[in-house]
Every structure is written in structure tokens, then in C-alpha cells.
PDB file of C-alpha atoms and ligand atoms in Angstrom:
ATOM      1  CA  MET G   1     -12.662  -6.854   2.669  1.00  0.00           C
ATOM      2  CA  ILE G   2     -10.256  -8.372   5.220  1.00  0.00           C
ATOM      3  CA  GLN G   3     -11.703  -9.602   8.496  1.00  0.00           C
ATOM      4  CA  LEU G   4      -9.757 -11.217  11.297  1.00  0.00           C
ATOM      5  CA  GLU G   5     -11.986 -12.800  13.941  1.00  0.00           C
ATOM      6  CA  HIS G   6     -10.753 -13.956  17.341  1.00  0.00           C
ATOM      7  CA  LEU G   7      -7.375 -14.696  15.851  1.00  0.00           C
ATOM      8  CA  TYR G   8      -4.713 -16.363  18.007  1.00  0.00           C
ATOM      9  CA  LYS G   9      -1.235 -17.461  17.018  1.00  0.00           C
ATOM     10  CA  SER G  10       1.217 -19.421  19.111  1.00  0.00           C
ATOM     11  CA  TYR G  11       4.634 -20.772  18.212  1.00  0.00           C
ATOM     12  CA  ASP G  12       5.861 -24.001  19.753  1.00  0.00           C
ATOM     13  CA  GLU G  13       9.278 -23.801  21.331  1.00  0.00           C
ATOM     14  CA  GLY G  14      10.277 -27.264  22.498  1.00  0.00           C
ATOM     15  CA  THR G  15       7.661 -28.225  25.048  1.00  0.00           C
ATOM     16  CA  GLU G  16       6.555 -24.624  25.568  1.00  0.00           C
ATOM     17  CA  SER G  17       4.038 -22.710  23.506  1.00  0.00           C
ATOM     18  CA  HIS G  18       4.605 -18.980  23.059  1.00  0.00           C
ATOM     19  CA  GLU G  19       1.523 -16.875  22.269  1.00  0.00           C
ATOM     20  CA  VAL G  20       2.313 -14.090  19.796  1.00  0.00           C
ATOM     21  CA  LEU G  21      -1.214 -12.918  18.865  1.00  0.00           C
ATOM     22  CA  HIS G  22      -4.089 -12.774  21.343  1.00  0.00           C
ATOM     23  CA  ASP G  23      -7.736 -12.488  20.275  1.00  0.00           C
ATOM     24  CA  ILE G  24      -7.179 -10.140  17.319  1.00  0.00           C
ATOM     25  CA  ASN G  25     -10.380  -8.708  15.825  1.00  0.00           C
ATOM     26  CA  LEU G  26     -10.264  -6.245  12.988  1.00  0.00           C
ATOM     27  CA  GLY G  27     -11.885  -5.333   9.715  1.00  0.00           C
ATOM     28  CA  ILE G  28     -10.078  -3.613   6.859  1.00  0.00           C
ATOM     29  CA  ARG G  29     -12.330  -1.876   4.354  1.00  0.00           C
ATOM     30  CA  PRO G  30     -11.952  -1.927   0.568  1.00  0.00           C
ATOM     31  CA  GLY G  31      -9.795   0.936  -0.679  1.00  0.00           C
ATOM     32  CA  GLU G  32      -8.356   1.715   2.714  1.00  0.00           C
ATOM     33  CA  VAL G  33      -4.707   2.181   3.740  1.00  0.00           C
ATOM     34  CA  PHE G  34      -4.655   0.404   7.086  1.00  0.00           C
ATOM     35  CA  GLY G  35      -1.646   0.691   9.388  1.00  0.00           C
ATOM     36  CA  ILE G  36      -0.388  -1.884  11.867  1.00  0.00           C
ATOM     37  CA  LEU G  37       1.775   0.097  14.260  1.00  0.00           C
ATOM     38  CA  GLY G  38       3.885  -1.278  17.091  1.00  0.00           C
ATOM     39  CA  SER G  39       7.392  -1.835  18.372  1.00  0.00           C
ATOM     40  CA  SER G  40       9.707  -4.651  17.366  1.00  0.00           C
ATOM     41  CA  GLY G  41       8.413  -8.056  18.472  1.00  0.00           C
ATOM     42  CA  ALA G  42       4.835  -6.802  18.991  1.00  0.00           C
ATOM     43  CA  GLY G  43       3.458  -9.357  16.519  1.00  0.00           C
ATOM     44  CA  LYS G  44       2.903  -7.106  13.475  1.00  0.00           C
ATOM     45  CA  SER G  45       4.557  -9.373  10.898  1.00  0.00           C
ATOM     46  CA  THR G  46       2.862 -12.458  12.247  1.00  0.00           C
ATOM     47  CA  LEU G  47      -0.520 -10.724  12.060  1.00  0.00           C
ATOM     48  CA  VAL G  48      -0.031  -9.633   8.472  1.00  0.00           C
ATOM     49  CA  ARG G  49       1.377 -13.023   7.428  1.00  0.00           C
ATOM     50  CA  CYS G  50      -1.875 -14.572   8.675  1.00  0.00           C
ATOM     51  CA  ILE G  51      -3.760 -12.530   6.041  1.00  0.00           C
ATOM     52  CA  ASN G  52      -2.134 -14.354   3.114  1.00  0.00           C
ATOM     53  CA  LEU G  53      -1.745 -17.517   5.194  1.00  0.00           C
ATOM     54  CA  LEU G  54       2.042 -17.486   5.137  1.00  0.00           C
ATOM     55  CA  GLU G  55       1.280 -18.241   8.786  1.00  0.00           C
ATOM     56  CA  ARG G  56      -1.697 -20.330   9.857  1.00  0.00           C
ATOM     57  CA  PRO G  57      -3.573 -18.985  12.858  1.00  0.00           C
ATOM     58  CA  THR G  58      -3.728 -21.298  15.862  1.00  0.00           C
ATOM     59  CA  LYS G  59      -7.361 -20.292  16.411  1.00  0.00           C
ATOM     60  CA  GLY G  60      -9.845 -17.887  14.820  1.00  0.00           C
ATOM     61  CA  LYS G  61     -10.812 -16.929  11.295  1.00  0.00           C
ATOM     62  CA  VAL G  62      -9.386 -15.097   8.304  1.00  0.00           C
ATOM     63  CA  ILE G  63     -12.177 -13.859   6.019  1.00  0.00           C
ATOM     64  CA  ILE G  64     -11.385 -12.227   2.668  1.00  0.00           C
ATOM     65  CA  ASP G  65     -14.227 -10.722   0.644  1.00  0.00           C
ATOM     66  CA  GLY G  66     -16.741 -12.514   2.832  1.00  0.00           C
ATOM     67  CA  LYS G  67     -15.114 -15.904   2.305  1.00  0.00           C
ATOM     68  CA  ASP G  68     -13.578 -17.890   5.150  1.00  0.00           C
ATOM     69  CA  VAL G  69     -10.096 -18.793   3.849  1.00  0.00           C
ATOM     70  CA  THR G  70      -8.593 -19.915   7.163  1.00  0.00           C
ATOM     71  CA  ASP G  71      -8.144 -23.489   5.959  1.00  0.00           C
ATOM     72  CA  ALA G  72      -7.536 -22.724   2.265  1.00  0.00           C
ATOM     73  CA  ASN G  73      -5.327 -25.208   0.449  1.00  0.00           C
ATOM     74  CA  GLY G  74      -4.227 -26.120  -3.050  1.00  0.00           C
ATOM     75  CA  LYS G  75      -5.818 -24.042  -5.801  1.00  0.00           C
ATOM     76  CA  GLU G  76      -7.753 -21.847  -3.394  1.00  0.00           C
ATOM     77  CA  LEU G  77      -4.537 -20.974  -1.552  1.00  0.00           C
ATOM     78  CA  SER G  78      -2.670 -20.176  -4.808  1.00  0.00           C
ATOM     79  CA  ALA G  79      -5.536 -17.954  -5.953  1.00  0.00           C
ATOM     80  CA  LEU G  80      -5.560 -16.154  -2.611  1.00  0.00           C
ATOM     81  CA  ARG G  81      -1.795 -15.601  -2.653  1.00  0.00           C
ATOM     82  CA  SER G  82      -1.832 -14.232  -6.207  1.00  0.00           C
ATOM     83  CA  SER G  83      -4.603 -11.777  -5.269  1.00  0.00           C
ATOM     84  CA  ILE G  84      -2.401 -10.380  -2.477  1.00  0.00           C
ATOM     85  CA  GLY G  85       0.907  -8.639  -3.284  1.00  0.00           C
ATOM     86  CA  MET G  86       3.605  -8.259  -0.658  1.00  0.00           C
ATOM     87  CA  ILE G  87       6.691  -6.080  -0.205  1.00  0.00           C
ATOM     88  CA  PHE G  88       9.369  -6.241   2.481  1.00  0.00           C
ATOM     89  CA  GLN G  89      11.941  -4.114   4.284  1.00  0.00           C
ATOM     90  CA  ASN G  90      14.848  -5.685   2.397  1.00  0.00           C
ATOM     91  CA  PHE G  91      13.113  -5.770  -1.008  1.00  0.00           C
ATOM     92  CA  SER G  92      13.726  -9.536  -1.461  1.00  0.00           C
ATOM     93  CA  LEU G  93      14.586  -9.199  -5.142  1.00  0.00           C
ATOM     94  CA  PHE G  94      16.214 -12.012  -7.121  1.00  0.00           C
ATOM     95  CA  GLN G  95      19.817 -10.841  -7.498  1.00  0.00           C
ATOM     96  CA  GLN G  96      20.526 -13.094 -10.503  1.00  0.00           C
ATOM     97  CA  ARG G  97      17.579 -11.736 -12.492  1.00  0.00           C
ATOM     98  CA  THR G  98      17.312  -8.432 -14.272  1.00  0.00           C
ATOM     99  CA  VAL G  99      14.747  -5.871 -13.159  1.00  0.00           C
ATOM    100  CA  LEU G 100      12.419  -6.963 -15.975  1.00  0.00           C
ATOM    101  CA  ARG G 101      12.728 -10.626 -15.048  1.00  0.00           C
ATOM    102  CA  ASN G 102      12.063  -9.869 -11.386  1.00  0.00           C
ATOM    103  CA  VAL G 103       8.743  -8.342 -12.412  1.00  0.00           C
ATOM    104  CA  THR G 104       7.847 -11.147 -14.858  1.00  0.00           C
ATOM    105  CA  PHE G 105       8.590 -13.808 -12.205  1.00  0.00           C
ATOM    106  CA  PRO G 106       5.029 -14.094 -10.743  1.00  0.00           C
ATOM    107  CA  LEU G 107       3.713 -14.282 -14.322  1.00  0.00           C
ATOM    108  CA  GLU G 108       6.094 -17.133 -15.143  1.00  0.00           C
ATOM    109  CA  LEU G 109       4.711 -19.025 -12.139  1.00  0.00           C
ATOM    110  CA  ASN G 110       1.202 -18.886 -13.542  1.00  0.00           C
ATOM    111  CA  HIS G 111       2.304 -19.576 -17.125  1.00  0.00           C
ATOM    112  CA  THR G 112       1.375 -16.245 -18.682  1.00  0.00           C
ATOM    113  CA  PRO G 113       2.713 -16.256 -22.297  1.00  0.00           C
ATOM    114  CA  LYS G 114       6.129 -14.603 -22.692  1.00  0.00           C
ATOM    115  CA  ASP G 115       5.072 -11.618 -24.818  1.00  0.00           C
ATOM    116  CA  GLN G 116       2.226 -10.784 -22.417  1.00  0.00           C
ATOM    117  CA  ARG G 117       4.538 -11.094 -19.401  1.00  0.00           C
ATOM    118  CA  GLU G 118       7.038  -8.678 -20.858  1.00  0.00           C
ATOM    119  CA  GLU G 119       4.424  -6.200 -21.947  1.00  0.00           C
ATOM    120  CA  ARG G 120       2.807  -6.183 -18.514  1.00  0.00           C
ATOM    121  CA  ALA G 121       6.177  -5.930 -16.734  1.00  0.00           C
ATOM    122  CA  ARG G 122       7.205  -2.955 -18.887  1.00  0.00           C
ATOM    123  CA  ARG G 123       3.904  -1.225 -18.169  1.00  0.00           C
ATOM    124  CA  LEU G 124       4.419  -1.736 -14.426  1.00  0.00           C
ATOM    125  CA  LEU G 125       8.026  -0.506 -14.611  1.00  0.00           C
ATOM    126  CA  LYS G 126       6.717   2.615 -16.285  1.00  0.00           C
ATOM    127  CA  LEU G 127       4.149   3.054 -13.508  1.00  0.00           C
ATOM    128  CA  VAL G 128       6.905   2.989 -10.861  1.00  0.00           C
ATOM    129  CA  GLY G 129       9.185   5.222 -12.950  1.00  0.00           C
ATOM    130  CA  LEU G 130      11.811   2.630 -13.888  1.00  0.00           C
ATOM    131  CA  GLU G 131      11.161   1.882 -17.561  1.00  0.00           C
ATOM    132  CA  GLU G 132      14.790   2.760 -18.362  1.00  0.00           C
ATOM    133  CA  TYR G 133      16.108   0.192 -15.873  1.00  0.00           C
ATOM    134  CA  ALA G 134      14.561  -3.013 -17.250  1.00  0.00           C
ATOM    135  CA  ASP G 135      17.895  -4.619 -18.142  1.00  0.00           C
ATOM    136  CA  ARG G 136      19.822  -3.686 -14.998  1.00  0.00           C
ATOM    137  CA  TYR G 137      20.418  -5.967 -12.034  1.00  0.00           C
ATOM    138  CA  PRO G 138      19.104  -5.122  -8.527  1.00  0.00           C
ATOM    139  CA  SER G 139      22.628  -4.513  -7.160  1.00  0.00           C
ATOM    140  CA  GLN G 140      23.007  -1.670  -9.693  1.00  0.00           C
ATOM    141  CA  LEU G 141      20.036   0.224  -8.202  1.00  0.00           C
ATOM    142  CA  SER G 142      19.550   2.404  -5.124  1.00  0.00           C
ATOM    143  CA  GLY G 143      17.415   1.174  -2.237  1.00  0.00           C
ATOM    144  CA  GLY G 144      14.462   3.270  -3.317  1.00  0.00           C
ATOM    145  CA  GLN G 145      14.728   1.981  -6.888  1.00  0.00           C
ATOM    146  CA  GLN G 146      14.912  -1.606  -5.633  1.00  0.00           C
ATOM    147  CA  GLN G 147      11.759  -1.095  -3.602  1.00  0.00           C
ATOM    148  CA  ARG G 148      10.056   0.273  -6.747  1.00  0.00           C
ATOM    149  CA  VAL G 149      10.977  -2.937  -8.566  1.00  0.00           C
ATOM    150  CA  ALA G 150       9.549  -4.947  -5.662  1.00  0.00           C
ATOM    151  CA  ILE G 151       6.355  -2.877  -5.867  1.00  0.00           C
ATOM    152  CA  ALA G 152       6.070  -3.540  -9.622  1.00  0.00           C
ATOM    153  CA  ARG G 153       6.597  -7.258  -8.987  1.00  0.00           C
ATOM    154  CA  ALA G 154       3.942  -7.241  -6.231  1.00  0.00           C
ATOM    155  CA  LEU G 155       1.482  -5.723  -8.742  1.00  0.00           C
ATOM    156  CA  ALA G 156       2.179  -8.261 -11.503  1.00  0.00           C
ATOM    157  CA  ASN G 157      -0.925 -10.338 -10.826  1.00  0.00           C
ATOM    158  CA  ASN G 158      -3.160  -7.284 -10.461  1.00  0.00           C
ATOM    159  CA  PRO G 159      -3.795  -7.845  -6.735  1.00  0.00           C
ATOM    160  CA  ARG G 160      -6.696  -6.244  -4.859  1.00  0.00           C
ATOM    161  CA  ILE G 161      -4.644  -6.171  -1.645  1.00  0.00           C
ATOM    162  CA  MET G 162      -1.038  -5.233  -0.952  1.00  0.00           C
ATOM    163  CA  LEU G 163       0.795  -6.054   2.286  1.00  0.00           C
ATOM    164  CA  CYS G 164       3.753  -3.783   3.061  1.00  0.00           C
ATOM    165  CA  ASP G 165       6.034  -5.082   5.836  1.00  0.00           C
ATOM    166  CA  GLU G 166       8.270  -2.211   7.016  1.00  0.00           C
ATOM    167  CA  ALA G 167       8.604  -1.287   3.334  1.00  0.00           C
ATOM    168  CA  THR G 168      10.391   2.006   4.017  1.00  0.00           C
ATOM    169  CA  SER G 169      12.400   1.069   7.111  1.00  0.00           C
ATOM    170  CA  ALA G 170      15.652   0.623   5.180  1.00  0.00           C
ATOM    171  CA  LEU G 171      15.292   3.944   3.327  1.00  0.00           C
ATOM    172  CA  ASP G 172      16.245   7.530   4.145  1.00  0.00           C
ATOM    173  CA  THR G 173      13.595  10.181   4.826  1.00  0.00           C
ATOM    174  CA  THR G 174      13.395  11.628   1.303  1.00  0.00           C
ATOM    175  CA  THR G 175      13.170   8.193  -0.325  1.00  0.00           C
ATOM    176  CA  THR G 176      10.628   7.085   2.299  1.00  0.00           C
ATOM    177  CA  VAL G 177       8.343   9.969   1.389  1.00  0.00           C
ATOM    178  CA  GLN G 178       8.682   9.146  -2.353  1.00  0.00           C
ATOM    179  CA  ILE G 179       7.844   5.467  -1.815  1.00  0.00           C
ATOM    180  CA  LEU G 180       4.866   6.383   0.407  1.00  0.00           C
ATOM    181  CA  ASP G 181       3.629   8.744  -2.336  1.00  0.00           C
ATOM    182  CA  LEU G 182       3.888   5.902  -4.857  1.00  0.00           C
ATOM    183  CA  LEU G 183       1.995   3.505  -2.565  1.00  0.00           C
ATOM    184  CA  ARG G 184      -0.718   6.119  -2.055  1.00  0.00           C
ATOM    185  CA  ARG G 185      -0.996   6.603  -5.817  1.00  0.00           C
ATOM    186  CA  ILE G 186      -1.349   2.838  -6.341  1.00  0.00           C
ATOM    187  CA  ASN G 187      -4.001   2.769  -3.609  1.00  0.00           C
ATOM    188  CA  ARG G 188      -6.018   5.526  -5.285  1.00  0.00           C
ATOM    189  CA  GLU G 189      -5.466   4.894  -8.989  1.00  0.00           C
ATOM    190  CA  LEU G 190      -5.427   1.093  -9.022  1.00  0.00           C
ATOM    191  CA  ASP G 191      -7.848   0.755  -6.085  1.00  0.00           C
ATOM    192  CA  VAL G 192      -5.519  -1.542  -4.156  1.00  0.00           C
ATOM    193  CA  THR G 193      -6.304  -1.939  -0.453  1.00  0.00           C
ATOM    194  CA  MET G 194      -3.092  -1.551   1.542  1.00  0.00           C
ATOM    195  CA  VAL G 195      -1.999  -2.993   4.854  1.00  0.00           C
ATOM    196  CA  VAL G 196       1.074  -1.113   6.058  1.00  0.00           C
ATOM    197  CA  ILE G 197       3.201  -2.508   8.883  1.00  0.00           C
ATOM    198  CA  THR G 198       5.400   0.109  10.505  1.00  0.00           C
ATOM    199  CA  HIS G 199       7.133   0.939  13.761  1.00  0.00           C
ATOM    200  CA  SER G 200       7.247   4.585  12.633  1.00  0.00           C
ATOM    201  CA  LEU G 201       4.639   7.119  13.739  1.00  0.00           C
ATOM    202  CA  ALA G 202       5.785   9.379  10.891  1.00  0.00           C
ATOM    203  CA  VAL G 203       4.996   6.717   8.292  1.00  0.00           C
ATOM    204  CA  ALA G 204       1.604   5.948   9.868  1.00  0.00           C
ATOM    205  CA  ARG G 205       0.657   9.624   9.907  1.00  0.00           C
ATOM    206  CA  ASN G 206       1.832  10.097   6.347  1.00  0.00           C
ATOM    207  CA  ILE G 207      -0.133   7.356   4.631  1.00  0.00           C
ATOM    208  CA  CYS G 208      -2.626   5.469   6.847  1.00  0.00           C
ATOM    209  CA  ASP G 209      -6.371   6.160   6.913  1.00  0.00           C
ATOM    210  CA  ARG G 210      -6.800   4.024  10.028  1.00  0.00           C
ATOM    211  CA  VAL G 211      -4.354   2.417  12.379  1.00  0.00           C
ATOM    212  CA  ALA G 212      -4.322  -0.497  14.821  1.00  0.00           C
ATOM    213  CA  MET G 213      -1.652  -0.239  17.497  1.00  0.00           C
ATOM    214  CA  ILE G 214      -0.386  -3.589  18.626  1.00  0.00           C
ATOM    215  CA  ASP G 215       1.596  -4.389  21.747  1.00  0.00           C
ATOM    216  CA  GLY G 216       2.514  -7.818  23.078  1.00  0.00           C
ATOM    217  CA  GLY G 217       0.181  -9.499  20.597  1.00  0.00           C
ATOM    218  CA  ASN G 218      -2.853  -7.383  21.577  1.00  0.00           C
ATOM    219  CA  ILE G 219      -4.568  -4.555  19.733  1.00  0.00           C
ATOM    220  CA  VAL G 220      -4.339  -1.732  22.261  1.00  0.00           C
ATOM    221  CA  GLU G 221      -5.866   1.058  20.149  1.00  0.00           C
ATOM    222  CA  MET G 222      -7.621   1.295  16.807  1.00  0.00           C
ATOM    223  CA  GLY G 223      -9.158   4.148  14.885  1.00  0.00           C
ATOM    224  CA  PRO G 224      -8.766   6.834  12.227  1.00  0.00           C
ATOM    225  CA  THR G 225      -5.172   8.084  12.138  1.00  0.00           C
ATOM    226  CA  GLU G 226      -6.156  11.707  12.786  1.00  0.00           C
ATOM    227  CA  ASP G 227      -8.092  10.686  15.935  1.00  0.00           C
ATOM    228  CA  LEU G 228      -5.302   8.530  17.326  1.00  0.00           C
ATOM    229  CA  PHE G 229      -2.602  11.117  16.782  1.00  0.00           C
ATOM    230  CA  ALA G 230      -4.620  14.294  17.321  1.00  0.00           C
ATOM    231  CA  ASP G 231      -2.687  17.085  18.969  1.00  0.00           C
ATOM    232  CA  PRO G 232      -3.984  17.543  22.530  1.00  0.00           C
TER     233      PRO G 232
HETATM  234  P1  ADP O 301       7.019  -7.630  14.767  1.00  0.00           P
HETATM  235  O1  ADP O 301       6.692  -7.773  13.319  1.00  0.00           O
HETATM  236  O2  ADP O 301       6.051  -6.743  15.471  1.00  0.00           O
HETATM  237  O3  ADP O 301       8.438  -7.250  15.027  1.00  0.00           O
HETATM  238  P2  ADP O 301       6.820 -10.514  14.811  1.00  0.00           P
HETATM  239  O4  ADP O 301       5.444 -10.870  14.387  1.00  0.00           O
HETATM  240  O5  ADP O 301       7.915 -10.641  13.824  1.00  0.00           O
HETATM  241  O6  ADP O 301       6.803  -9.050  15.439  1.00  0.00           O
HETATM  242  O7  ADP O 301       7.214 -11.393  16.065  1.00  0.00           O
HETATM  243  C1  ADP O 301       6.403 -11.470  17.238  1.00  0.00           C
HETATM  244  C2  ADP O 301       6.982 -12.513  18.203  1.00  0.00           C
HETATM  245  O8  ADP O 301       6.890 -13.804  17.602  1.00  0.00           O
HETATM  246  C3  ADP O 301       8.449 -12.289  18.518  1.00  0.00           C
HETATM  247  O9  ADP O 301       8.630 -12.628  19.885  1.00  0.00           O
HETATM  248  C4  ADP O 301       9.138 -13.287  17.622  1.00  0.00           C
HETATM  249  O10 ADP O 301      10.363 -13.688  18.195  1.00  0.00           O
HETATM  250  C5  ADP O 301       8.149 -14.422  17.543  1.00  0.00           C
HETATM  251  N1  ADP O 301       8.224 -15.182  16.281  1.00  0.00           N
HETATM  252  C6  ADP O 301       8.033 -14.675  15.028  1.00  0.00           C
HETATM  253  N2  ADP O 301       8.147 -15.638  14.102  1.00  0.00           N
HETATM  254  C7  ADP O 301       8.426 -16.780  14.770  1.00  0.00           C
HETATM  255  C8  ADP O 301       8.666 -18.130  14.369  1.00  0.00           C
HETATM  256  N3  ADP O 301       8.621 -18.506  13.082  1.00  0.00           N
HETATM  257  N4  ADP O 301       8.912 -19.043  15.343  1.00  0.00           N
HETATM  258  C9  ADP O 301       8.943 -18.674  16.639  1.00  0.00           C
HETATM  259  N5  ADP O 301       8.729 -17.425  17.090  1.00  0.00           N
HETATM  260  C10 ADP O 301       8.475 -16.483  16.172  1.00  0.00           C
HETATM  261  P1  ADP O 302      12.954   5.237  13.330  1.00  0.00           P
HETATM  262  O1  ADP O 302      12.851   4.595  14.674  1.00  0.00           O
HETATM  263  O2  ADP O 302      13.160   4.244  12.221  1.00  0.00           O
HETATM  264  O3  ADP O 302      13.891   6.407  13.262  1.00  0.00           O
HETATM  265  P2  ADP O 302      10.896   7.241  12.976  1.00  0.00           P
HETATM  266  O4  ADP O 302       9.501   7.209  13.530  1.00  0.00           O
HETATM  267  O5  ADP O 302      11.820   8.219  13.578  1.00  0.00           O
HETATM  268  O6  ADP O 302      11.451   5.761  13.064  1.00  0.00           O
HETATM  269  O7  ADP O 302      10.788   7.546  11.411  1.00  0.00           O
HETATM  270  C1  ADP O 302      11.167   6.662  10.411  1.00  0.00           C
HETATM  271  C2  ADP O 302      11.682   7.458   9.232  1.00  0.00           C
HETATM  272  O8  ADP O 302      10.627   8.202   8.582  1.00  0.00           O
HETATM  273  C3  ADP O 302      12.673   8.477   9.715  1.00  0.00           C
HETATM  274  O9  ADP O 302      13.761   8.495   8.820  1.00  0.00           O
HETATM  275  C4  ADP O 302      11.888   9.737   9.664  1.00  0.00           C
HETATM  276  O10 ADP O 302      12.738  10.821   9.551  1.00  0.00           O
HETATM  277  C5  ADP O 302      11.066   9.520   8.413  1.00  0.00           C
HETATM  278  N1  ADP O 302       9.990  10.516   8.274  1.00  0.00           N
HETATM  279  C6  ADP O 302       9.940  11.731   8.839  1.00  0.00           C
HETATM  280  N2  ADP O 302       8.881  12.407   8.484  1.00  0.00           N
HETATM  281  C7  ADP O 302       8.184  11.615   7.679  1.00  0.00           C
HETATM  282  C8  ADP O 302       6.956  11.767   6.976  1.00  0.00           C
HETATM  283  N3  ADP O 302       6.194  12.860   7.032  1.00  0.00           N
HETATM  284  N4  ADP O 302       6.530  10.736   6.246  1.00  0.00           N
HETATM  285  C9  ADP O 302       7.269   9.634   6.193  1.00  0.00           C
HETATM  286  N5  ADP O 302       8.432   9.447   6.799  1.00  0.00           N
HETATM  287  C10 ADP O 302       8.899  10.418   7.543  1.00  0.00           C
END
């Protein structure tokens, strides 16, 4: 479903070029929860941002559903982005919008009629357990509730893929486990393929079917979670 082939990414810094990803090759299967595990600065975010082309690879290919999208632009790029939801460590909600209007936002961008937007947003809020909170503002919610709103917003366009960038890193243990349960439920019930960035072994073991460990821009290990973290 997602293939990265001989992917390289460098950032220019003045006259120097700094390589952040080195010859990344991986395939993520439909329906899978795939973890990208590594310490801070390893290149995890950059790798995942290449999947929805928030970053353009310096070299190599991004293939989604068999289609080379590496150079996608215009309509093709918009279609790709709306088929991929994303959530972040700090939720990135719009503080001036209510919960409901955070979730309708992606539907406003693609001109879905107002009544349909609201109906879909309310259905998604129900799915994440926040139907009572539609008229609140993000600052009135706990961290876990804010992440649920972000999850509902990421699902607005019915994506086939969801990218989760340290989605639980700002949350306490109990809330982390609840959010991971919700993500797993979305993976199973809505058949959304998940790519989960984390620096936490506990998170990877909890939710990921397979994991790639990344260090200094290289994949150093890859395999089923239970094989990688098997007790000796
Ligand atoms: P991780 O997600 O594993 O913490 P990142 O992908 O965010 O790692 O960053 C990997 C490396 O790339 C770091 O050294 C970081 O400083 C650098 N980097 C990330 N984004 C940029 C950017 N826009 N410009 C320059 N360097 C960047
Ligand atoms: P950190 O460096 O952020 O402390 P950890 O690997 O220690 O990273 O874990 C991140 C968070 O996940 C911690 O709060 C940890 O307690 C919590 N955690 C513990 N057990 C689990 C679990 N089974 N599933 C998910 N998260 C867990």
C-alpha cells in the first residue's frame, strides 16, 4: 500500500547539505499498524512526512497503491493529501474554532455542503466519544480529549491511511493506552492503515504489528513487533 524505494532526504544548510534519510526501503501493507521507532533526531518525522509529500525526497520513490506519487502536484497532490489523515504530538487544533468546526474544517476545504459536513462531523465525534463536546473550544478539553478531536478531524475525508507523529507523547500513561485503543479500533473497524511514529518501546509494543527502527537516517532493524522485542 505504501512503498518507499531508495529514499534519500537532505536539507541544505547554507553551503552544506545535511543528509537526514539514507536509502530507506520499506513496504507497509494494507490494514497494518506500522511503527517507526527511534530516538529524537533519527529522521522519523521526515520519513513519515515524505509519505504525504509534506517533504519531497531528494532521491528515490514514494509509491501509494502501486502509483508513483513522488512528483505529484496540483489535483493529484490534493487528492493524495485528503486520502491520508495526520495527527501530531501537540494536537494542532484551531483554538478559535469549536470542536465541531475543527472536525468540519477539512470538509470546508473541499466544499462539502454544510448540512453534510455537520452530520459527518457529529458522527465522527460520536465515534471518538465526544458527541457532547461539539460546542466547546479546544482549551476547555483535556489533552486526551483534544487528541480525540484531532483524530476525528483526521478521519473527516475518510482516509485509507493515517499518520500518527508521536500522537501520545504529550499524554499520561492511562490516556496513552486509551488513545492507542481508539487508534487500534479505527484500524480494525474502519480498515485504516496506520503509520505510528514513536520513541517509546511501550507504545510500539502496544499497538504495532511491525516496526522499523531508525537511527541516524538508516533503518537498522525491521520486522514483526513480537520478533523484534521477543524476550531472550
Ligand atoms: P525525529 O522525528 O526522529 O526526531 P526529524 O525527522 O524531525 O527526526 O529530524 C531528523 C534530522 O533532520 C534532525 O537532525 C533535524 O534537525 C533535521 N531536520 C528536520 N527538519 C528539518 C528542516 N526543515 N530543515 C533542516 N533540518 C531539518
Ligand atoms: P518516555 O521516554 O516518553 O518516558 P517510555 O518508553 O517510557 O517513553 O513510555 C512512554 C509512555 O508510555 C510512558 O508514560 C509509559 O509509561 C507509557 N506506557 C507504559 N506502558 C504502556 C503500554 N503498555 N502501552 C502504551 N503506553 C505505555
